Amino acid sequence: MNPHLDRLHPYPFEKLRQLFAGVTPHPGHAPISLGIGEPKHPTPAFIQKALTHGIAGLANYPSTHGGEPLRAAIAGWLERRYGVPPIDPATMVLPVNGSREALFAIAQCVVDGSKPGALVMCPNPFYQIYEGAAYLAGAEPYFVNSEPARNFAPDYGSVPDEVWARVQLLYLCSPGNPTGAVLSLDDWRTLFELADRHGFVIASDECYSEIYFGATPPLGALEAAHQLGRSGGERPYANLIVFSSLSKRSNVPGMRSGFVAGDPELMKKFLLYRTYSGGAMPPPVQAASIAAWGDETHVQDNRNLYKEKFNLITPLLKQVMDVELPDAGFYLWADVRRSGLSDTEFARRLYAEYNVTVLPGSYLARDAHGINPGSNRIRMALVAEVDEGLEAANRIVQFCKGLKAS
């Protein structure tokens, strides 16, 4: 067996099941889960229709590269969304079956685990796929803690040069999971300079990019690269690739449709790798994806639903915990120290007494540089409809006020 498999940590939701083992929730409350970031808004009817109309495509093998119409639709969306120069659909775009498997696969493609001390850098807290991808590529993860004082952005300036020299792949998540933090143009300038100096690849996970609360959409990696003069020349977007998905944007998590785009040289190697390892996207899913990438009305409607929920729920929760509206994404990243409970104790008791599931923040992070930056925090995914989200918030308020009274 691959010995690296023994290094994988249990997934956060497995830890949550173990935490809740033996607990019987209060029978007077219907279950409400804010634990898993699975979109619950209805899938738009026009996407469902496009999926069924594409069913005849099941009679053909799809190519790993994906059909030209889908790649063109993705390129067009990138150009419109980020204001970047024309993206070549043939060399700079690759459809994938959800961003999760592609984020894992890129490490297997670009990391040379035979080099002593190979590192894959990740934010902390983080999406656990980054860590598992590092281990199975034969590298070590190196965590950069998110800092509340920096609006939860990782402090990359704190990383020593001798560490950067060993980094082969840098995973970013902007907007971040679970913090919602968005990297600034100055952040990107620093990271691009470091990538040029040390030769590592930047993999930017942007699956939450279309859920935001202000007037200005979150800055994307390709957009930042273009603004900093890195979108042209012989190698546009050198050492940069971005990952995105329809799951959150269009409420189709079960469709498993995403893409990778960026540096043509990296994309050429990644396509070669995926020719052997990656599953090709089924033609009906390609047809539905073309429809989804081509429409923004449903995305705005979806965003408005999240805005309504966050604007109603965040003030309620601020009565009993330290929590702020994030830059973007559909999570609240709340400090629960006012309750007098740890994040795990808070989650277990809330589940037992009010049948509301939240995820302990320490499960989403690792001990690094003397701390676990997820400790004493909980992640709440506001993915359900408004009424259910409000009911969950009111139960949490009751729970916390009961703790204070006792």
Short mmCIF file of C-alpha atoms in Angstrom, two decimals, residues 15-346:
data_model
loop_
_atom_site.label_atom_id
_atom_site.label_comp_id
_atom_site.label_asym_id
_atom_site.label_seq_id
_atom_site.Cartn_x
_atom_site.Cartn_y
_atom_site.Cartn_z
CA LYS A 15 -14.37 14.06 13.51
CA LEU A 16 -17.79 15.66 13.92
CA ARG A 17 -19.49 12.25 13.84
CA GLN A 18 -17.11 11.06 16.54
CA LEU A 19 -17.80 14.19 18.61
CA PHE A 20 -21.54 13.55 18.42
CA ALA A 21 -21.27 9.82 19.12
CA GLY A 22 -23.65 8.81 21.89
CA VAL A 23 -25.48 12.15 21.85
CA THR A 24 -29.26 12.14 21.40
CA PRO A 25 -30.45 15.59 20.28
CA HIS A 26 -33.39 17.25 22.02
CA PRO A 27 -36.51 15.63 20.50
CA GLY A 28 -38.43 18.91 20.58
CA HIS A 29 -36.26 20.47 17.87
CA ALA A 30 -36.15 19.45 14.22
CA PRO A 31 -32.58 19.00 12.99
CA ILE A 32 -30.86 21.94 11.30
CA SER A 33 -27.37 21.55 9.90
CA LEU A 34 -25.04 24.50 9.40
CA GLY A 35 -22.10 22.10 9.34
CA ILE A 36 -21.61 21.23 5.68
CA GLY A 37 -21.05 23.78 2.92
CA GLU A 38 -23.53 22.20 0.53
CA PRO A 39 -25.71 24.72 -1.33
CA LYS A 40 -29.41 24.22 -0.63
CA HIS A 41 -30.98 26.82 -2.90
CA PRO A 42 -32.96 25.29 -5.79
CA THR A 43 -31.11 24.44 -9.00
CA PRO A 44 -32.34 26.83 -11.75
CA ALA A 45 -34.84 25.20 -14.08
CA PHE A 46 -32.99 26.22 -17.24
CA ILE A 47 -29.90 24.30 -16.09
CA GLN A 48 -31.98 21.20 -15.41
CA LYS A 49 -33.55 21.55 -18.85
CA ALA A 50 -30.16 21.85 -20.55
CA LEU A 51 -28.98 18.74 -18.71
CA THR A 52 -31.91 16.64 -19.90
CA HIS A 53 -31.69 18.00 -23.45
CA GLY A 54 -28.06 16.88 -23.56
CA ILE A 55 -28.88 13.29 -22.66
CA ALA A 56 -28.30 12.06 -26.21
CA GLY A 57 -24.61 12.76 -25.66
CA LEU A 58 -24.40 9.67 -23.47
CA ALA A 59 -23.98 7.67 -26.68
CA ASN A 60 -20.44 9.09 -27.10
CA TYR A 61 -17.20 8.99 -25.15
CA PRO A 62 -16.29 12.51 -24.00
CA SER A 63 -12.72 13.75 -24.37
CA THR A 64 -10.62 14.62 -21.34
CA HIS A 65 -10.08 18.05 -22.86
CA GLY A 66 -13.82 18.72 -22.94
CA GLY A 67 -15.81 20.01 -25.87
CA GLU A 68 -14.81 23.27 -27.54
CA PRO A 69 -18.22 24.90 -26.84
CA LEU A 70 -17.79 24.38 -23.09
CA ARG A 71 -14.21 25.62 -23.08
CA ALA A 72 -15.32 28.68 -25.06
CA ALA A 73 -18.16 29.32 -22.60
CA ILE A 74 -15.75 29.17 -19.66
CA ALA A 75 -13.23 31.44 -21.41
CA GLY A 76 -15.99 33.92 -22.18
CA TRP A 77 -17.12 33.95 -18.57
CA LEU A 78 -13.57 34.57 -17.34
CA GLU A 79 -13.16 37.47 -19.76
CA ARG A 80 -16.46 39.07 -18.73
CA ARG A 81 -16.10 38.47 -15.00
CA TYR A 82 -12.50 39.57 -14.59
CA GLY A 83 -11.92 41.98 -17.47
CA VAL A 84 -8.93 40.01 -18.76
CA PRO A 85 -7.70 39.75 -22.37
CA PRO A 86 -9.01 36.90 -24.54
CA ILE A 87 -8.46 33.47 -22.97
CA ASP A 88 -7.49 30.78 -25.48
CA PRO A 89 -10.03 27.96 -24.96
CA ALA A 90 -7.72 25.43 -26.61
CA THR A 91 -4.65 25.99 -24.42
CA MET A 92 -5.75 27.80 -21.26
CA VAL A 93 -9.00 26.11 -20.13
CA LEU A 94 -9.74 22.58 -18.95
CA PRO A 95 -13.18 21.45 -17.70
CA VAL A 96 -13.04 19.17 -14.66
CA ASN A 97 -15.52 17.12 -12.64
CA GLY A 98 -15.68 19.58 -9.78
CA SER A 99 -12.80 21.65 -8.45
CA ARG A 100 -12.12 19.23 -5.58
CA GLU A 101 -10.57 16.45 -7.67
CA ALA A 102 -8.64 18.96 -9.76
CA LEU A 103 -7.19 20.65 -6.68
CA PHE A 104 -5.99 17.26 -5.51
CA ALA A 105 -4.64 16.29 -8.91
CA ILE A 106 -2.57 19.42 -9.50
CA ALA A 107 -0.21 18.48 -6.66
CA GLN A 108 0.35 15.06 -8.19
CA CYS A 109 1.17 16.79 -11.45
CA VAL A 110 3.54 19.58 -10.38
CA VAL A 111 5.21 18.37 -7.15
CA ASP A 112 8.52 16.52 -7.35
CA GLY A 113 8.40 14.54 -4.13
CA SER A 114 11.89 13.14 -4.75
CA LYS A 115 13.43 16.49 -3.86
CA PRO A 116 14.44 16.61 -0.18
CA GLY A 117 12.24 18.89 1.88
CA ALA A 118 9.59 19.47 -0.78
CA LEU A 119 6.82 21.71 0.57
CA VAL A 120 3.25 22.51 -0.38
CA MET A 121 2.08 25.72 1.29
CA CYS A 122 -1.51 26.06 2.53
CA PRO A 123 -3.51 28.64 4.45
CA ASN A 124 -4.52 27.66 7.97
CA PRO A 125 -7.45 26.98 8.45
CA PHE A 126 -7.83 25.32 5.09
CA TYR A 127 -9.71 22.96 2.79
CA GLN A 128 -8.36 19.55 3.78
CA ILE A 129 -7.84 18.43 0.18
CA TYR A 130 -4.74 20.66 0.07
CA GLU A 131 -3.07 18.76 2.89
CA GLY A 132 -3.95 15.31 1.55
CA ALA A 133 -2.72 16.26 -1.91
CA ALA A 134 0.61 17.34 -0.42
CA TYR A 135 1.14 14.09 1.46
CA LEU A 136 0.20 11.86 -1.46
CA ALA A 137 2.52 13.80 -3.75
CA GLY A 138 5.39 13.01 -1.37
CA ALA A 139 5.66 16.54 0.04
CA GLU A 140 5.06 18.12 3.44
CA PRO A 141 2.36 20.75 4.00
CA TYR A 142 3.51 24.07 5.41
CA PHE A 143 0.74 26.10 7.04
CA VAL A 144 0.49 29.89 7.12
CA ASN A 145 -1.92 31.00 9.81
CA SER A 146 -4.81 33.32 9.05
CA GLU A 147 -4.75 36.36 11.31
CA PRO A 148 -7.84 38.16 12.67
CA ALA A 149 -5.88 41.43 12.63
CA ARG A 150 -5.44 41.04 8.85
CA ASN A 151 -9.13 40.28 8.27
CA PHE A 152 -8.14 36.60 8.43
CA ALA A 153 -5.74 36.81 5.50
CA PRO A 154 -2.61 34.66 5.90
CA ASP A 155 0.56 36.60 6.67
CA TYR A 156 2.81 35.40 3.86
CA GLY A 157 5.35 38.05 4.79
CA SER A 158 6.12 36.08 7.96
CA VAL A 159 7.42 33.06 6.01
CA PRO A 160 11.25 32.77 6.03
CA ASP A 161 13.15 32.74 2.72
CA GLU A 162 14.52 29.27 3.45
CA VAL A 163 10.95 27.98 3.55
CA TRP A 164 9.96 29.70 0.31
CA ALA A 165 12.98 28.09 -1.36
CA ARG A 166 11.47 24.63 -0.70
CA VAL A 167 7.89 25.45 -1.75
CA GLN A 168 6.81 23.82 -5.00
CA LEU A 169 3.08 24.54 -4.85
CA LEU A 170 1.10 27.24 -3.07
CA TYR A 171 -2.60 26.64 -2.48
CA LEU A 172 -4.68 29.77 -2.01
CA CYS A 173 -8.39 30.12 -1.32
CA SER A 174 -9.81 33.54 -2.05
CA PRO A 175 -12.55 34.14 -0.95
CA GLY A 176 -11.38 31.92 1.86
CA ASN A 177 -12.97 28.87 3.42
CA PRO A 178 -13.93 29.30 6.25
CA THR A 179 -12.98 32.94 6.84
CA GLY A 180 -14.32 34.64 3.71
CA ALA A 181 -11.12 36.68 3.39
CA VAL A 182 -10.25 38.06 -0.06
CA LEU A 183 -6.64 38.68 -1.10
CA SER A 184 -5.79 42.25 -2.09
CA LEU A 185 -3.82 43.38 -5.13
CA ASP A 186 -0.83 44.03 -2.86
CA ASP A 187 -1.10 40.46 -1.55
CA TRP A 188 -1.02 39.16 -5.11
CA ARG A 189 1.92 41.39 -6.03
CA THR A 190 3.93 39.91 -3.16
CA LEU A 191 3.00 36.33 -4.06
CA PHE A 192 3.79 36.74 -7.75
CA GLU A 193 7.20 38.19 -6.88
CA LEU A 194 7.87 35.23 -4.58
CA ALA A 195 6.75 32.75 -7.26
CA ASP A 196 9.08 34.39 -9.79
CA ARG A 197 11.98 34.26 -7.34
CA HIS A 198 11.48 30.69 -6.15
CA GLY A 199 9.72 29.01 -9.09
CA PHE A 200 6.68 27.58 -7.33
CA VAL A 201 3.20 27.17 -8.83
CA ILE A 202 0.23 29.10 -7.45
CA ALA A 203 -3.08 27.21 -7.40
CA SER A 204 -5.89 29.65 -6.64
CA ASP A 205 -9.12 28.07 -5.39
CA GLU A 206 -11.93 30.53 -6.24
CA CYS A 207 -15.08 28.46 -5.85
CA TYR A 208 -16.76 31.10 -3.61
CA SER A 209 -16.06 34.03 -5.92
CA GLU A 210 -19.68 34.75 -6.86
CA ILE A 211 -21.14 34.96 -3.34
CA TYR A 212 -20.28 38.39 -1.97
CA PHE A 213 -22.02 41.19 -0.10
CA GLY A 214 -20.59 44.49 -1.29
CA ALA A 215 -20.85 46.29 -4.61
CA THR A 216 -17.45 45.13 -5.86
CA PRO A 217 -16.86 41.48 -6.79
CA PRO A 218 -13.87 39.78 -5.16
CA LEU A 219 -10.57 40.21 -6.94
CA GLY A 220 -9.57 37.07 -8.84
CA ALA A 221 -6.09 35.71 -9.48
CA LEU A 222 -6.21 36.15 -13.26
CA GLU A 223 -7.61 39.64 -12.78
CA ALA A 224 -4.79 40.54 -10.37
CA ALA A 225 -2.20 39.10 -12.73
CA HIS A 226 -3.60 41.17 -15.60
CA GLN A 227 -3.58 44.36 -13.54
CA LEU A 228 0.04 43.67 -12.63
CA GLY A 229 1.12 43.13 -16.24
CA ARG A 230 1.32 39.33 -16.17
CA SER A 231 -1.36 38.40 -18.72
CA GLY A 232 0.70 38.78 -21.89
CA GLY A 233 4.08 37.89 -23.33
CA GLU A 234 5.42 34.48 -24.28
CA ARG A 235 4.01 32.87 -21.15
CA PRO A 236 0.84 34.60 -19.93
CA TYR A 237 -0.07 34.03 -16.28
CA ALA A 238 3.25 32.28 -15.64
CA ASN A 239 3.05 29.70 -12.84
CA LEU A 240 -0.58 30.59 -12.09
CA ILE A 241 -3.69 28.47 -12.47
CA VAL A 242 -7.16 29.06 -11.06
CA PHE A 243 -9.88 26.62 -10.06
CA SER A 244 -13.58 27.39 -10.04
CA SER A 245 -16.88 25.59 -9.96
CA LEU A 246 -20.58 25.87 -10.66
CA SER A 247 -21.53 24.21 -7.35
CA LYS A 248 -21.88 27.36 -5.25
CA ARG A 249 -22.41 29.86 -8.07
CA SER A 250 -25.30 27.99 -9.69
CA ASN A 251 -26.52 25.62 -6.93
CA VAL A 252 -25.52 22.43 -8.76
CA PRO A 253 -23.17 20.61 -6.33
CA GLY A 254 -24.34 17.24 -7.61
CA MET A 255 -23.43 18.08 -11.19
CA ARG A 256 -19.69 18.14 -10.36
CA SER A 257 -18.75 20.76 -12.91
CA GLY A 258 -15.76 23.06 -12.66
CA PHE A 259 -12.71 24.20 -14.56
CA VAL A 260 -9.01 24.95 -14.34
CA ALA A 261 -7.53 27.88 -16.30
CA GLY A 262 -4.30 29.80 -16.61
CA ASP A 263 -0.66 29.35 -17.63
CA PRO A 264 -0.70 27.44 -20.97
CA GLU A 265 2.50 25.54 -20.14
CA LEU A 266 1.06 24.27 -16.88
CA MET A 267 -2.25 23.50 -18.53
CA LYS A 268 -0.50 21.41 -21.20
CA LYS A 269 1.16 19.26 -18.52
CA PHE A 270 -2.04 19.05 -16.49
CA LEU A 271 -4.00 17.87 -19.52
CA LEU A 272 -1.36 15.18 -20.12
CA TYR A 273 -1.66 14.07 -16.50
CA ARG A 274 -5.44 14.01 -16.63
CA THR A 275 -5.44 12.04 -19.87
CA TYR A 276 -4.24 9.15 -17.72
CA SER A 277 -5.88 9.91 -14.38
CA GLY A 278 -8.86 12.22 -14.76
CA GLY A 279 -12.44 11.41 -15.62
CA ALA A 280 -13.88 13.24 -18.61
CA MET A 281 -16.99 15.36 -18.07
CA PRO A 282 -20.17 13.63 -19.39
CA PRO A 283 -21.77 15.37 -22.39
CA PRO A 284 -25.08 16.16 -20.62
CA VAL A 285 -23.14 17.88 -17.83
CA GLN A 286 -21.18 19.82 -20.44
CA ALA A 287 -24.43 21.00 -22.02
CA ALA A 288 -25.83 22.13 -18.68
CA SER A 289 -22.54 23.82 -17.80
CA ILE A 290 -22.56 25.84 -21.02
CA ALA A 291 -26.01 27.14 -20.11
CA ALA A 292 -24.95 27.97 -16.55
CA TRP A 293 -21.74 29.83 -17.44
CA GLY A 294 -23.65 31.88 -19.98
CA ASP A 295 -26.23 33.30 -17.58
CA GLU A 296 -25.76 35.83 -14.77
CA THR A 297 -29.37 36.50 -13.76
CA HIS A 298 -29.63 33.35 -11.66
CA VAL A 299 -26.26 34.17 -10.06
CA GLN A 300 -27.49 37.59 -8.97
CA ASP A 301 -30.69 36.06 -7.63
CA ASN A 302 -28.65 33.52 -5.68
CA ARG A 303 -26.38 36.24 -4.31
CA ASN A 304 -29.38 38.27 -3.19
CA LEU A 305 -30.70 35.30 -1.20
CA TYR A 306 -27.39 35.02 0.63
CA LYS A 307 -27.31 38.77 1.27
CA GLU A 308 -30.78 38.58 2.81
CA LYS A 309 -29.79 35.71 5.09
CA PHE A 310 -26.53 37.22 6.23
CA ASN A 311 -28.09 40.61 6.88
CA LEU A 312 -30.80 39.02 9.04
CA ILE A 313 -28.74 36.38 10.83
CA THR A 314 -25.44 38.12 11.56
CA PRO A 315 -26.96 40.82 13.86
CA LEU A 316 -28.83 38.13 15.81
CA LEU A 317 -25.69 36.12 16.44
CA LYS A 318 -23.64 39.21 17.35
CA GLN A 319 -25.72 39.38 20.55
CA VAL A 320 -24.00 36.28 21.89
CA MET A 321 -20.72 35.78 19.99
CA ASP A 322 -18.04 37.70 18.15
CA VAL A 323 -18.92 37.44 14.48
CA GLU A 324 -18.78 39.77 11.48
CA LEU A 325 -20.10 39.75 7.94
CA PRO A 326 -17.35 38.17 5.79
CA ASP A 327 -15.97 39.66 2.60
CA ALA A 328 -17.50 36.81 0.62
CA GLY A 329 -18.54 33.16 0.75
CA PHE A 330 -21.43 31.59 2.63
CA TYR A 331 -19.79 30.93 6.00
CA LEU A 332 -19.80 32.78 9.29
CA TRP A 333 -16.53 32.33 11.19
CA ALA A 334 -17.51 33.05 14.78
CA ASP A 335 -15.48 33.36 17.98
CA VAL A 336 -17.39 31.57 20.76
CA ARG A 337 -15.14 32.35 23.73
CA ARG A 338 -17.89 34.54 25.24
CA SER A 339 -19.84 31.32 25.83
CA GLY A 340 -17.15 29.97 28.15
CA LEU A 341 -16.95 26.79 26.03
CA SER A 342 -14.33 25.50 23.64
CA ASP A 343 -15.34 25.16 19.99
CA THR A 344 -15.83 21.40 20.36
CA GLU A 345 -17.81 21.72 23.60
CA PHE A 346 -19.95 24.42 22.01
#
